[in-house]
Coordinates of C-alpha atoms in Angstrom, one line a residue:
W24 CA -115.9 -201.0 49.8
S25 CA -113.2 -198.6 50.6
H26 CA -110.9 -196.2 48.7
P27 CA -107.6 -195.1 49.9
T28 CA -106.2 -191.6 49.7
R29 CA -102.9 -190.1 50.7
G30 CA -104.1 -188.2 53.5
L31 CA -106.7 -187.7 56.2
I32 CA -110.4 -187.1 55.2
W33 CA -112.0 -184.5 57.6
G34 CA -114.9 -183.4 55.7
T35 CA -118.2 -185.5 55.4
A36 CA -118.6 -187.2 51.9
V37 CA -121.7 -186.0 49.9
I38 CA -123.8 -188.3 47.9
D39 CA -125.7 -187.5 44.7
D40 CA -129.0 -189.1 43.5
A41 CA -127.2 -191.8 41.8
G42 CA -125.2 -192.9 44.7
N43 CA -121.8 -191.3 43.6
A44 CA -119.7 -190.2 46.5
F45 CA -117.7 -186.9 46.5
V46 CA -115.0 -186.2 49.2
G47 CA -111.8 -184.3 49.8
S48 CA -108.7 -185.2 51.5
A49 CA -105.7 -183.7 53.3
D50 CA -103.6 -185.0 50.2
K51 CA -104.9 -181.8 48.2
R52 CA -107.1 -184.1 46.0
F53 CA -111.0 -184.2 45.7
Y54 CA -112.4 -187.6 44.7
A55 CA -115.5 -188.7 42.8
L56 CA -116.3 -192.3 43.6
A57 CA -119.0 -194.5 41.9
P58 CA -121.5 -196.4 44.1
D59 CA -119.2 -199.5 43.9
G60 CA -116.3 -197.7 45.1
R61 CA -114.5 -197.3 41.8
L62 CA -112.7 -193.9 41.2
R63 CA -114.6 -191.9 38.7
W64 CA -112.2 -189.0 38.5
D65 CA -110.2 -186.9 40.9
Y66 CA -108.9 -183.2 41.0
T67 CA -105.9 -181.9 42.6
L68 CA -105.8 -178.4 44.2
P69 CA -103.1 -176.1 43.3
N70 CA -100.1 -176.5 45.4
V71 CA -100.6 -173.1 47.2
G72 CA -100.0 -172.9 51.0
D73 CA -102.3 -175.0 52.9
S74 CA -104.4 -176.2 50.1
L75 CA -105.8 -179.3 51.7
I76 CA -109.5 -180.0 51.7
D77 CA -111.0 -180.3 55.2
S78 CA -114.6 -179.3 54.7
A79 CA -117.7 -181.1 52.7
A80 CA -118.4 -180.1 49.2
A81 CA -121.8 -178.8 48.0
L82 CA -123.8 -180.1 44.9
T83 CA -125.6 -177.9 42.8
P84 CA -128.8 -178.6 40.6
E85 CA -126.8 -177.5 37.6
G86 CA -124.3 -180.5 38.0
L87 CA -121.4 -179.0 39.8
V88 CA -119.6 -179.9 42.9
V89 CA -118.4 -176.8 44.8
V90 CA -115.3 -177.6 46.8
P91 CA -113.9 -175.4 49.4
G92 CA -110.1 -175.2 49.2
G93 CA -107.6 -174.4 51.9
D94 CA -106.0 -172.3 49.1
G95 CA -108.7 -169.6 49.9
R96 CA -110.9 -170.6 46.6
L97 CA -114.0 -172.3 45.9
H98 CA -113.5 -174.8 43.1
A99 CA -116.5 -175.6 41.0
L100 CA -116.1 -179.0 39.2
D101 CA -118.3 -180.8 36.8
M102 CA -119.9 -183.6 38.6
D103 CA -119.4 -186.1 35.7
T104 CA -115.9 -185.0 34.6

């Protein structure tokens, strides 16, 4: 399967135990994709400066996806929502 974004993807996707993929894009959005490629949710970084996402996220044992944003902030997102 594949899923389109509106920008380049520079960071590596990370995969959780259930097979969900999490990846950011130069379109300033972070995507959560189901194992079949279906979009589960997405998150748009604030439109501040160069807020694109060009690094891989980290998954925490508490169920967070920590996304490094080009806006100079770490964004902690709930893995399920």
